[in-house]
Amino acid sequence: MRRRLTSVAALAALCVTLTAVAAQPAQAGRAPHPIVAARPPMGWSSWSSLRGNISEAAIEAQADVMHRQLQRYGYQYVNVDAGWSDHLDGYGRDAWDATKFPHGIAPVARYVHSLGLKFGIYLVPGIPKAAVDANLPIYGTPYHAADIADTTTLGNTLGDSWRIDYTKPGAAQYIQSYADLLASWGVDYIKMDFIGPGGGNNPADNTGDIQQWRAALDRTHRRIHLELSNSLSFDDASVWASYANGWRIEGDVECYSSCPGFLTNWKQRVVKRWTDAPKWVPFAGPGHWNDMDSVEIGNGDVDGLTPDERVSVMTLWSLQSSPLLLGTDLTKLDPYDLSLLTNREVIAVDQSGRPARPVSQATPQQVWFSDNGHGSYTVALFNLDATAATVTANWSDLGITAGRAASVRDLWSHTDLGAMRDGFGATLAPHAARLLRVQLSHR
């Protein structure tokens, strides 16, 4: 079983990536591919709650709950993460663990589809070392794994594969055979993990792989979301730009090396997500949503978060238009957490696709906002401190002319708070948040 190299504690999983899939600027002479996720994806991933303890029955049980309780709110992806494959097929491609999936992957995908949901699966780039050692044939060609492998360079940041040399005959055909196989199973979403350049245990540059995978998936004529995970770094904007624009990536970019995720201590979690999120904002949009990680809300206090902290997490994720991919066991949903996950007004903020920025991060009391146009703003108040404090949003900081009145609505409580002139403030408990819609009043 492949495993992630990220630290996991209170929030047990690091989800994925820059999510959403959309057409990027086309390269010269090439038509853009169709938008697969014009809005941030919503769904569930197996890693955080189940790790590799997955099976046909376990995945179908999660799908059943999503269908009954979450689907009507927009949740649709049921994603199988690492642990589904324990060997390669005769052509060097991942094959399912027959103990966990005795009937194969395709029947599970069909079951998920029968509920009106979509099915996702997990891969890593490169050609597996085991395929090269056995010199397995490449499907539909006279070539073999050793013919396309560069055994001087690792194929991903995990280090379990060799780099594919795409100048060699058979290399593109290997990726196409893989894409065709997954499409035949009914896969709608691929999480490609341990992607570089960026971090991870080993240096790797997978720009060529992602270019080949995107093109191969497009040729299947199946709308498959491609998400990139784990090692890409957001520290260098030019790296991201080369992915989003140069390779027209349709998918997500995860930053496990530069933002190793949530740790046990709340302050450390704040430092990593609340401080990193603003620099990711320019890279978000249809087809490339910044994934803040799996949403560790759903099972009460299992993940070590207080009720206020859960509200803050869901508020920040929604403000950033992050994919809402749940990392909890859906068969054990806590009623309070379910109310957070199904708040339609908060979900609408996420799906609007307008990531917010902080007015300032000089103190733990922070105001974040996005301009929705037509005199409407989404505003969040955060108290990231360990003691209660007052947080105030001044309309002038949002670009609103001094003296203008604005109506304020609390999106968590679905309450209209009335017209406010100059600003709005509230005293917040430790690690608590408020999420507001501010609408300018007519003069």
Short mmCIF file of C-alpha atoms in Angstrom, two decimals:
data_model
loop_
_atom_site.label_atom_id
_atom_site.label_comp_id
_atom_site.label_asym_id
_atom_site.label_seq_id
_atom_site.Cartn_x
_atom_site.Cartn_y
_atom_site.Cartn_z
CA MET A 1 0.00 0.00 0.00
CA ARG A 2 1.28 3.41 -0.88
CA ARG A 3 1.15 5.99 1.86
CA ARG A 4 1.30 9.75 2.03
CA LEU A 5 4.28 11.50 3.47
CA THR A 6 2.36 14.16 5.31
CA SER A 7 1.96 14.65 9.02
CA VAL A 8 -1.49 13.90 10.25
CA ALA A 9 -2.79 14.43 13.72
CA ALA A 10 -5.85 16.26 14.89
CA LEU A 11 -6.98 16.73 11.32
CA ALA A 12 -6.16 13.34 10.11
CA ALA A 13 -5.77 13.77 6.45
CA LEU A 14 -4.27 15.99 3.94
CA CYS A 15 -6.41 16.08 1.02
CA VAL A 16 -5.51 17.31 -2.20
CA THR A 17 -4.70 19.85 -4.22
CA LEU A 18 -5.62 22.77 -6.34
CA THR A 19 -8.87 21.38 -7.20
CA ALA A 20 -11.25 22.06 -9.76
CA VAL A 21 -10.85 21.50 -13.25
CA ALA A 22 -11.16 23.99 -15.94
CA ALA A 23 -9.83 25.11 -19.22
CA GLN A 24 -6.59 27.00 -18.99
CA PRO A 25 -5.19 29.28 -21.68
CA ALA A 26 -4.50 27.10 -24.67
CA GLN A 27 -0.98 26.58 -25.89
CA ALA A 28 -0.27 27.80 -29.38
CA GLY A 29 -2.05 25.69 -31.94
CA ARG A 30 -3.95 23.64 -29.37
CA ALA A 31 -7.60 23.91 -28.42
CA PRO A 32 -8.42 24.15 -24.72
CA HIS A 33 -9.97 21.09 -23.13
CA PRO A 34 -13.49 21.26 -21.70
CA ILE A 35 -14.04 22.52 -18.19
CA VAL A 36 -14.61 19.54 -15.92
CA ALA A 37 -15.07 21.40 -12.64
CA ALA A 38 -16.15 24.96 -13.15
CA ARG A 39 -16.83 25.06 -9.42
CA PRO A 40 -14.91 23.55 -6.51
CA PRO A 41 -15.59 19.81 -6.25
CA MET A 42 -17.56 18.47 -3.30
CA GLY A 43 -17.44 14.92 -2.03
CA TRP A 44 -15.56 12.47 0.17
CA SER A 45 -12.13 10.83 0.21
CA SER A 46 -11.23 7.59 1.96
CA TRP A 47 -7.79 8.49 3.27
CA SER A 48 -8.42 10.39 6.49
CA SER A 49 -11.02 8.13 8.03
CA LEU A 50 -10.24 4.72 6.54
CA ARG A 51 -6.60 4.96 5.45
CA GLY A 52 -5.96 1.76 3.52
CA ASN A 53 -8.71 -0.14 5.32
CA ILE A 54 -10.99 0.06 2.33
CA SER A 55 -13.17 -2.49 0.60
CA GLU A 56 -16.12 -2.75 -1.75
CA ALA A 57 -18.51 -2.77 1.17
CA ALA A 58 -16.82 0.17 2.93
CA ILE A 59 -16.82 2.41 -0.15
CA GLU A 60 -20.40 1.55 -1.04
CA ALA A 61 -21.49 2.28 2.55
CA GLN A 62 -19.96 5.75 2.33
CA ALA A 63 -21.67 6.29 -1.01
CA ASP A 64 -25.02 5.29 0.50
CA VAL A 65 -24.74 7.93 3.21
CA MET A 66 -23.64 10.60 0.75
CA HIS A 67 -26.63 9.78 -1.42
CA ARG A 68 -29.09 9.96 1.48
CA GLN A 69 -27.76 12.93 3.43
CA LEU A 70 -25.31 15.00 1.40
CA GLN A 71 -25.95 14.67 -2.31
CA ARG A 72 -28.77 17.21 -2.40
CA TYR A 73 -26.36 19.82 -1.04
CA GLY A 74 -23.87 19.31 -3.88
CA TYR A 75 -21.59 16.55 -2.58
CA GLN A 76 -20.99 14.07 -5.39
CA TYR A 77 -17.50 12.54 -5.51
CA VAL A 78 -16.75 9.24 -3.75
CA ASN A 79 -12.96 8.99 -3.96
CA VAL A 80 -10.92 5.89 -3.20
CA ASP A 81 -7.48 6.95 -2.01
CA ALA A 82 -4.31 4.89 -1.45
CA GLY A 83 -4.64 1.22 -0.60
CA TRP A 84 -6.83 -0.03 -3.45
CA SER A 85 -3.97 -1.60 -5.44
CA ASP A 86 -1.54 -4.29 -4.26
CA HIS A 87 0.06 -5.36 -7.56
CA LEU A 88 0.47 -4.48 -11.24
CA ASP A 89 -1.39 -5.95 -14.15
CA GLY A 90 0.44 -7.57 -17.05
CA TYR A 91 1.05 -4.18 -18.64
CA GLY A 92 2.61 -2.34 -15.70
CA ARG A 93 -0.56 -0.60 -14.45
CA ASP A 94 -2.00 -0.65 -10.95
CA ALA A 95 -4.43 -3.50 -10.36
CA TRP A 96 -6.94 -3.89 -7.54
CA ASP A 97 -6.41 -5.83 -4.35
CA ALA A 98 -8.71 -8.81 -4.91
CA THR A 99 -9.21 -9.31 -1.18
CA LYS A 100 -10.55 -5.78 -0.75
CA PHE A 101 -12.29 -5.61 -4.12
CA PRO A 102 -13.15 -9.20 -5.08
CA HIS A 103 -15.35 -8.05 -7.96
CA GLY A 104 -12.95 -5.35 -9.16
CA ILE A 105 -13.13 -1.57 -9.30
CA ALA A 106 -15.62 -1.19 -12.15
CA PRO A 107 -18.57 -2.69 -10.22
CA VAL A 108 -17.92 -0.28 -7.33
CA ALA A 109 -17.89 2.62 -9.77
CA ARG A 110 -21.15 1.37 -11.28
CA TYR A 111 -22.73 1.23 -7.83
CA VAL A 112 -21.62 4.79 -7.09
CA HIS A 113 -22.97 5.92 -10.46
CA SER A 114 -26.29 4.18 -9.79
CA LEU A 115 -26.77 6.62 -6.90
CA GLY A 116 -26.16 9.60 -9.17
CA LEU A 117 -22.67 10.12 -7.72
CA LYS A 118 -19.18 10.17 -9.23
CA PHE A 119 -16.25 7.86 -8.58
CA GLY A 120 -12.60 8.74 -7.99
CA ILE A 121 -9.36 6.80 -7.65
CA TYR A 122 -5.73 7.34 -6.59
CA LEU A 123 -2.48 7.06 -8.59
CA VAL A 124 1.12 8.23 -8.58
CA PRO A 125 3.09 9.24 -11.69
CA GLY A 126 6.04 7.53 -13.32
CA ILE A 127 6.42 3.91 -14.34
CA PRO A 128 6.61 1.53 -11.36
CA LYS A 129 10.03 0.11 -10.62
CA ALA A 130 8.45 -3.34 -10.44
CA ALA A 131 7.23 -2.96 -14.04
CA VAL A 132 10.74 -2.08 -15.19
CA ASP A 133 12.32 -4.91 -13.19
CA ALA A 134 9.96 -7.37 -14.88
CA ASN A 135 10.21 -5.49 -18.19
CA LEU A 136 6.47 -5.78 -18.69
CA PRO A 137 5.03 -5.07 -22.13
CA ILE A 138 3.21 -1.84 -22.94
CA TYR A 139 -0.33 -2.57 -24.00
CA GLY A 140 -0.95 -2.41 -27.76
CA THR A 141 2.70 -1.82 -28.66
CA PRO A 142 5.85 -3.84 -29.30
CA TYR A 143 7.59 -1.92 -26.51
CA HIS A 144 8.35 -2.77 -22.90
CA ALA A 145 8.72 -0.88 -19.64
CA ALA A 146 12.50 -0.78 -19.86
CA ASP A 147 12.24 0.92 -23.26
CA ILE A 148 10.57 4.02 -21.80
CA ALA A 149 12.09 4.22 -18.30
CA ASP A 150 14.86 6.61 -17.34
CA THR A 151 16.36 4.62 -14.46
CA THR A 152 18.70 7.46 -13.53
CA THR A 153 15.81 9.66 -12.33
CA LEU A 154 12.95 8.99 -9.95
CA GLY A 155 9.46 9.29 -11.36
CA ASN A 156 7.77 10.92 -8.35
CA THR A 157 8.59 12.36 -4.95
CA LEU A 158 7.65 9.09 -3.21
CA GLY A 159 10.42 7.30 -5.09
CA ASP A 160 8.63 4.10 -6.07
CA SER A 161 8.72 4.73 -9.83
CA TRP A 162 11.18 5.70 -12.53
CA ARG A 163 10.84 8.75 -14.72
CA ILE A 164 9.19 8.15 -18.09
CA ASP A 165 11.19 9.42 -21.08
CA TYR A 166 8.50 10.74 -23.40
CA THR A 167 10.92 11.01 -26.31
CA LYS A 168 10.92 7.19 -26.44
CA PRO A 169 8.44 5.22 -28.54
CA GLY A 170 5.82 3.61 -26.37
CA ALA A 171 5.90 6.22 -23.59
CA ALA A 172 2.80 8.16 -24.61
CA GLN A 173 1.06 4.86 -25.43
CA TYR A 174 1.68 3.62 -21.89
CA ILE A 175 -0.13 6.63 -20.42
CA GLN A 176 -2.92 6.35 -22.98
CA SER A 177 -3.47 2.68 -22.15
CA TYR A 178 -3.69 3.62 -18.47
CA ALA A 179 -6.15 6.43 -19.13
CA ASP A 180 -8.29 4.19 -21.34
CA LEU A 181 -8.31 1.48 -18.66
CA LEU A 182 -9.49 3.88 -15.95
CA ALA A 183 -12.13 5.35 -18.23
CA SER A 184 -13.41 1.83 -18.96
CA TRP A 185 -13.84 1.31 -15.20
CA GLY A 186 -15.97 4.44 -14.96
CA VAL A 187 -13.48 6.67 -13.17
CA ASP A 188 -14.53 10.33 -12.97
CA TYR A 189 -11.72 11.71 -10.82
CA ILE A 190 -8.03 10.91 -10.48
CA LYS A 191 -5.92 12.07 -7.59
CA MET A 192 -2.32 12.02 -8.80
CA ASP A 193 -0.15 12.02 -5.69
CA PHE A 194 3.54 12.71 -4.98
CA ILE A 195 3.86 15.23 -7.80
CA GLY A 196 6.86 17.53 -8.14
CA PRO A 197 8.51 19.95 -8.49
CA GLY A 198 8.04 20.89 -4.91
CA GLY A 199 8.85 18.76 -1.90
CA GLY A 200 8.38 15.23 -0.79
CA ASN A 201 11.09 12.76 0.12
CA ASN A 202 12.76 12.89 -3.29
CA PRO A 203 13.19 15.51 -6.00
CA ALA A 204 11.08 14.96 -9.10
CA ASP A 205 9.63 17.04 -11.89
CA ASN A 206 6.36 15.69 -13.24
CA THR A 207 5.38 18.46 -15.63
CA GLY A 208 5.82 16.12 -18.59
CA ASP A 209 3.73 13.42 -16.95
CA ILE A 210 0.84 15.76 -16.26
CA GLN A 211 0.90 17.09 -19.80
CA GLN A 212 0.70 13.52 -21.09
CA TRP A 213 -1.99 12.47 -18.62
CA ARG A 214 -4.21 15.46 -19.36
CA ALA A 215 -3.98 14.84 -23.10
CA ALA A 216 -4.59 11.10 -22.65
CA LEU A 217 -7.64 11.69 -20.45
CA ASP A 218 -9.05 14.13 -22.98
CA ARG A 219 -8.67 11.46 -25.67
CA THR A 220 -10.83 9.05 -23.68
CA HIS A 221 -13.76 11.45 -24.23
CA ARG A 222 -14.73 10.93 -20.62
CA ARG A 223 -14.91 13.98 -18.36
CA ILE A 224 -12.26 13.01 -15.81
CA HIS A 225 -11.07 15.42 -13.15
CA LEU A 226 -7.29 15.32 -12.69
CA GLU A 227 -6.05 16.51 -9.32
CA LEU A 228 -2.40 16.98 -8.40
CA SER A 229 -1.37 16.35 -4.86
CA ASN A 230 1.21 16.32 -2.15
CA SER A 231 4.49 17.87 -3.19
CA LEU A 232 3.90 20.88 -5.42
CA SER A 233 5.04 24.05 -3.70
CA PHE A 234 3.19 27.35 -3.83
CA ASP A 235 6.27 29.22 -2.66
CA ASP A 236 7.24 30.01 -6.23
CA ALA A 237 4.34 31.39 -8.21
CA SER A 238 6.18 30.77 -11.46
CA VAL A 239 6.12 27.03 -10.77
CA TRP A 240 2.37 27.09 -10.44
CA ALA A 241 1.99 29.29 -13.50
CA SER A 242 3.91 26.78 -15.60
CA TYR A 243 1.51 24.08 -14.48
CA ALA A 244 -1.71 26.04 -14.84
CA ASN A 245 -0.87 27.82 -18.06
CA GLY A 246 2.00 26.01 -19.72
CA TRP A 247 0.53 22.58 -19.21
CA ARG A 248 -3.08 23.61 -18.96
CA ILE A 249 -3.56 21.49 -15.88
CA GLU A 250 -7.01 20.40 -15.03
CA GLY A 251 -6.85 19.57 -11.42
CA ASP A 252 -5.50 20.49 -8.05
CA VAL A 253 -2.18 21.28 -6.58
CA GLU A 254 -1.39 20.28 -3.07
CA CYS A 255 1.43 21.82 -1.09
CA TYR A 256 2.43 19.28 1.48
CA SER A 257 6.09 20.27 1.50
CA SER A 258 5.57 23.97 2.09
CA CYS A 259 2.44 23.54 4.20
CA PRO A 260 2.68 20.17 5.94
CA GLY A 261 -0.86 20.39 7.12
CA PHE A 262 -2.70 20.46 10.37
CA LEU A 263 -0.79 19.54 13.48
CA THR A 264 -2.07 18.77 16.94
CA ASN A 265 -1.71 22.31 18.21
CA TRP A 266 -4.39 24.75 17.05
CA LYS A 267 -1.94 27.63 16.69
CA GLN A 268 0.25 25.54 14.39
CA ARG A 269 -2.78 24.69 12.29
CA VAL A 270 -3.64 28.38 12.08
CA VAL A 271 -0.12 29.29 11.02
CA LYS A 272 -0.12 26.80 8.20
CA ARG A 273 -3.54 27.43 6.67
CA TRP A 274 -4.50 30.95 7.66
CA THR A 275 -1.07 32.33 6.78
CA ASP A 276 -0.51 30.40 3.55
CA ALA A 277 -3.95 30.75 1.99
CA PRO A 278 -3.64 34.41 0.89
CA LYS A 279 -0.69 33.73 -1.40
CA TRP A 280 -2.61 30.97 -3.17
CA VAL A 281 -5.54 33.22 -4.09
CA PRO A 282 -4.18 34.34 -7.51
CA PHE A 283 -4.05 30.73 -8.67
CA ALA A 284 -7.68 29.86 -7.95
CA GLY A 285 -10.34 29.76 -10.60
CA PRO A 286 -12.37 27.41 -12.74
CA GLY A 287 -10.21 24.35 -13.26
CA HIS A 288 -7.65 25.06 -10.57
CA TRP A 289 -9.11 25.57 -7.13
CA ASN A 290 -6.72 25.74 -4.20
CA ASP A 291 -7.45 22.72 -2.05
CA MET A 292 -7.02 23.54 1.60
CA ASP A 293 -7.08 19.83 2.45
CA SER A 294 -9.78 17.35 3.29
CA VAL A 295 -12.51 18.74 5.54
CA GLU A 296 -12.10 17.12 8.95
CA ILE A 297 -15.63 17.82 10.11
CA GLY A 298 -18.30 15.21 10.50
CA ASN A 299 -17.50 12.91 13.40
CA GLY A 300 -17.87 15.24 16.38
CA ASP A 301 -14.75 15.70 18.50
CA VAL A 302 -12.90 12.71 16.99
CA ASP A 303 -10.55 15.01 15.09
CA GLY A 304 -9.76 17.09 18.17
CA LEU A 305 -11.58 20.23 17.06
CA THR A 306 -13.97 22.15 19.27
CA PRO A 307 -17.34 23.18 17.82
CA ASP A 308 -16.02 26.73 17.33
CA GLU A 309 -12.92 25.46 15.58
CA ARG A 310 -15.06 23.39 13.23
CA VAL A 311 -17.00 26.51 12.28
CA SER A 312 -13.72 28.35 11.66
CA VAL A 313 -12.39 25.57 9.44
CA MET A 314 -15.55 25.39 7.37
CA THR A 315 -15.60 29.18 7.14
CA LEU A 316 -12.02 29.42 5.86
CA TRP A 317 -12.44 26.54 3.42
CA SER A 318 -15.59 28.12 2.00
CA LEU A 319 -14.02 31.57 1.85
CA GLN A 320 -11.18 30.12 -0.22
CA SER A 321 -13.50 28.24 -2.58
CA SER A 322 -11.62 25.14 -1.58
CA PRO A 323 -12.88 21.74 -2.66
CA LEU A 324 -15.12 20.41 0.08
CA LEU A 325 -13.85 16.84 0.19
CA LEU A 326 -14.82 15.28 3.48
CA GLY A 327 -12.22 13.25 5.35
CA THR A 328 -14.52 11.75 7.94
CA ASP A 329 -16.49 8.51 8.24
CA LEU A 330 -19.86 9.32 6.73
CA THR A 331 -21.46 6.35 8.48
CA LYS A 332 -20.80 8.09 11.82
CA LEU A 333 -21.99 11.61 11.07
CA ASP A 334 -22.48 13.84 14.09
CA PRO A 335 -25.75 15.87 13.88
CA TYR A 336 -24.07 19.17 14.74
CA ASP A 337 -21.30 18.60 12.21
CA LEU A 338 -23.85 17.58 9.61
CA SER A 339 -25.58 20.92 10.12
CA LEU A 340 -22.27 22.67 9.35
CA LEU A 341 -21.60 20.61 6.25
CA THR A 342 -25.07 21.20 4.85
CA ASN A 343 -25.48 24.93 5.48
CA ARG A 344 -26.57 26.04 2.02
CA GLU A 345 -25.57 29.69 2.49
CA VAL A 346 -22.04 28.72 3.50
CA ILE A 347 -21.78 26.19 0.67
CA ALA A 348 -22.86 28.96 -1.73
CA VAL A 349 -19.86 31.02 -0.60
CA ASP A 350 -17.56 28.11 -1.45
CA GLN A 351 -19.20 27.51 -4.81
CA SER A 352 -19.14 31.18 -5.80
CA GLY A 353 -15.49 30.79 -6.77
CA ARG A 354 -14.33 34.09 -5.25
CA PRO A 355 -11.49 33.40 -2.80
CA ALA A 356 -11.19 35.93 0.01
CA ARG A 357 -8.19 37.83 1.30
CA PRO A 358 -7.39 39.13 4.78
CA VAL A 359 -7.47 42.83 5.45
CA SER A 360 -4.46 42.26 7.69
CA GLN A 361 -2.74 39.36 9.42
CA ALA A 362 -0.86 41.49 11.91
CA THR A 363 -2.91 40.13 14.83
CA PRO A 364 -4.91 36.97 15.60
CA GLN A 365 -8.10 38.98 15.17
CA GLN A 366 -8.59 38.97 11.42
CA VAL A 367 -11.12 40.15 8.85
CA TRP A 368 -11.23 38.41 5.48
CA PHE A 369 -13.38 39.50 2.55
CA SER A 370 -14.20 39.06 -1.10
CA ASP A 371 -16.01 41.49 -3.40
CA ASN A 372 -18.95 39.75 -5.05
CA GLY A 373 -19.82 42.71 -7.25
CA HIS A 374 -23.02 44.75 -7.31
CA GLY A 375 -22.29 46.15 -3.86
CA SER A 376 -22.14 42.72 -2.20
CA TYR A 377 -19.28 41.41 -0.06
CA THR A 378 -18.57 38.18 1.77
CA VAL A 379 -16.89 38.97 5.08
CA ALA A 380 -15.50 36.68 7.77
CA LEU A 381 -14.37 37.56 11.27
CA PHE A 382 -11.79 35.21 12.85
CA ASN A 383 -10.44 35.14 16.37
CA LEU A 384 -7.38 32.93 16.09
CA ASP A 385 -6.34 33.66 19.67
CA ALA A 386 -6.70 31.45 22.74
CA THR A 387 -8.84 34.01 24.55
CA ALA A 388 -12.07 35.80 23.62
CA ALA A 389 -11.64 39.00 21.64
CA THR A 390 -13.58 41.53 19.60
CA VAL A 391 -13.12 41.52 15.84
CA THR A 392 -14.38 44.43 13.76
CA ALA A 393 -14.84 44.77 10.01
CA ASN A 394 -14.59 48.39 8.94
CA TRP A 395 -16.40 49.08 5.70
CA SER A 396 -13.60 51.40 4.58
CA ASP A 397 -11.19 48.44 4.62
CA LEU A 398 -13.43 46.71 2.09
CA GLY A 399 -13.33 49.69 -0.24
CA ILE A 400 -16.75 50.99 0.78
CA THR A 401 -17.07 54.77 0.90
CA ALA A 402 -17.11 56.16 4.43
CA GLY A 403 -20.56 56.76 5.80
CA ARG A 404 -22.28 54.20 3.57
CA ALA A 405 -24.75 51.90 5.29
CA ALA A 406 -24.82 48.20 4.53
CA SER A 407 -27.15 45.41 5.53
CA VAL A 408 -25.50 42.48 7.29
CA ARG A 409 -26.62 38.86 7.24
CA ASP A 410 -25.08 36.10 9.37
CA LEU A 411 -24.74 33.10 7.03
CA TRP A 412 -24.22 30.52 9.76
CA SER A 413 -27.38 31.44 11.65
CA HIS A 414 -29.39 32.61 8.60
CA THR A 415 -30.13 35.82 10.45
CA ASP A 416 -30.48 39.35 9.09
CA LEU A 417 -28.70 41.64 11.52
CA GLY A 418 -29.90 44.93 10.06
CA ALA A 419 -28.22 47.93 8.46
CA MET A 420 -24.83 48.97 9.80
CA ARG A 421 -22.99 52.20 9.10
CA ASP A 422 -19.19 52.15 8.90
CA GLY A 423 -18.72 48.56 10.02
CA PHE A 424 -19.65 45.53 12.10
CA GLY A 425 -17.95 44.05 15.14
CA ALA A 426 -18.50 41.04 17.39
CA THR A 427 -16.85 39.43 20.39
CA LEU A 428 -15.71 35.95 19.43
CA ALA A 429 -14.77 33.00 21.60
CA PRO A 430 -11.28 31.49 21.18
CA HIS A 431 -10.79 30.12 17.65
CA ALA A 432 -14.32 31.14 16.65
CA ALA A 433 -15.57 32.79 13.47
CA ARG A 434 -18.52 34.66 11.96
CA LEU A 435 -19.39 34.54 8.27
CA LEU A 436 -21.38 37.46 6.86
CA ARG A 437 -22.87 38.78 3.68
CA VAL A 438 -22.65 42.57 3.49
CA GLN A 439 -24.86 44.36 0.99
CA LEU A 440 -24.62 48.07 0.35
CA SER A 441 -27.87 49.87 0.95
CA HIS A 442 -29.35 52.15 -1.69
CA ARG A 443 -28.79 55.80 -0.97
#
